[in-house]
Amino acid sequence: EKFLPEIDNGHYCLRNYFFIGNGSLCIFKKSTQPIVNRQSTIGYELVEVHPKIAEARKKLNFDFGKFDYVMHDNEPVLLDINKTPGIFQGANAHPLYRTVMSGIYSYLS
């Protein structure tokens, strides 16, 4: 695949959109490395999910999961879709994910 990085102030970036039911959050991660993952992340912030990515979730009929995407030339580029994100498991889950988990009630009803 063609490499389409999102770069912000010299850092490579990745956006993780987590959701379950009506609970969701989008994390904007930065790294000095072209592959942005847990080990390479040097900073993050919460951002709004891009409307086109939220629309893709609806079109694909996802109630639970994680979409990874970047912004390239002011357009979102969906990189990965995961139906079974591991962030919700175990005691090591980041406290921010509680925001997402608030949507479990709508997911189960």
Coordinates of C-alpha atoms in Angstrom, one line a residue:
E1 CA 0.0 0.0 0.0
K2 CA 1.0 3.6 -0.6
F3 CA 2.4 5.3 2.5
L4 CA 0.1 8.3 3.3
P5 CA 1.4 9.7 6.6
E6 CA -0.2 12.4 8.7
I7 CA 2.5 14.7 9.9
D8 CA 2.1 17.4 12.6
N9 CA 5.0 19.5 13.6
G10 CA 7.5 16.9 12.4
H11 CA 5.8 14.0 14.1
Y12 CA 4.0 11.1 12.5
C13 CA 0.4 10.8 13.7
L14 CA -2.4 8.2 14.0
R15 CA -6.0 8.5 15.0
N16 CA -7.7 5.7 16.9
Y17 CA -11.5 5.8 17.0
F18 CA -12.9 3.5 19.7
F19 CA -16.6 2.8 20.1
I20 CA -19.3 0.6 21.6
G21 CA -22.9 1.5 21.2
N22 CA -23.2 5.3 21.6
G23 CA -20.0 5.6 23.6
S24 CA -16.9 6.6 21.7
L25 CA -13.6 8.5 21.8
C26 CA -10.9 9.4 19.3
I27 CA -7.3 9.6 20.3
F28 CA -4.7 11.5 18.2
K29 CA -1.3 10.0 18.8
K30 CA 2.1 11.4 17.9
S31 CA 5.4 9.6 17.3
T32 CA 8.9 10.3 16.0
Q33 CA 8.6 7.0 14.1
P34 CA 6.6 6.3 10.9
I35 CA 4.9 3.4 12.6
V36 CA 2.8 4.8 15.4
N37 CA 2.0 2.3 18.1
R38 CA 1.9 2.0 21.9
Q39 CA 5.7 1.8 22.2
S40 CA 6.5 4.7 19.8
T41 CA 3.8 7.2 21.0
I42 CA 5.3 10.3 22.6
G43 CA 2.1 12.1 23.2
Y44 CA -1.6 12.0 22.6
E45 CA -4.8 14.1 22.9
L46 CA -8.5 13.6 22.5
V47 CA -10.0 14.9 19.3
E48 CA -13.3 14.7 17.5
V49 CA -13.7 11.8 15.1
H50 CA -13.9 13.0 11.5
P51 CA -17.5 12.9 10.2
K52 CA -16.5 10.7 7.3
I53 CA -15.1 8.1 9.6
A54 CA -18.2 8.2 11.8
E55 CA -20.3 7.8 8.6
A56 CA -18.1 4.8 7.5
R57 CA -18.9 3.2 10.9
K58 CA -22.7 3.6 10.2
K59 CA -22.4 2.3 6.6
L60 CA -20.4 -0.7 7.8
N61 CA -22.9 -1.4 10.6
F62 CA -20.3 -1.5 13.4
D63 CA -21.6 -1.3 17.0
F64 CA -18.3 -2.2 18.6
G65 CA -14.7 -1.8 17.5
K66 CA -11.8 0.5 16.6
F67 CA -11.0 2.3 13.4
D68 CA -7.4 3.6 12.8
Y69 CA -7.1 6.5 10.3
V70 CA -4.9 9.4 9.3
M71 CA -5.7 12.7 7.8
H72 CA -3.8 13.1 4.5
D73 CA -4.3 16.2 2.2
N74 CA -7.3 17.1 4.5
E75 CA -9.1 13.9 3.9
P76 CA -9.4 10.9 6.2
V77 CA -7.7 7.7 5.1
L78 CA -9.0 4.6 6.9
L79 CA -6.1 2.3 7.6
D80 CA -7.6 -0.5 9.8
I81 CA -10.9 -1.8 11.1
N82 CA -10.9 -4.0 14.2
K83 CA -14.0 -5.7 15.5
T84 CA -12.2 -7.0 18.6
P85 CA -10.0 -4.2 20.1
G86 CA -8.0 -5.4 23.1
I87 CA -8.0 -2.0 24.9
F88 CA -11.1 -2.9 26.8
Q89 CA -9.5 -5.9 28.5
G90 CA -7.8 -6.2 31.8
A91 CA -6.7 -3.9 34.6
N92 CA -4.2 -2.1 32.3
A93 CA -6.9 -0.4 30.3
H94 CA -6.4 3.3 30.1
P95 CA -8.9 5.4 32.2
L96 CA -10.0 7.3 29.1
Y97 CA -11.6 4.1 27.8
R98 CA -14.3 4.3 30.6
T99 CA -15.8 7.0 28.3
V100 CA -16.2 4.5 25.6
M101 CA -17.6 1.8 27.9
S102 CA -20.4 4.1 29.0
G103 CA -21.9 3.1 25.6
I104 CA -22.2 -0.6 26.6
Y105 CA -25.8 0.0 27.9
S106 CA -27.0 1.1 24.5
Y107 CA -25.0 -1.7 22.8
L108 CA -26.7 -4.3 24.9
S109 CA -30.3 -2.9 24.6

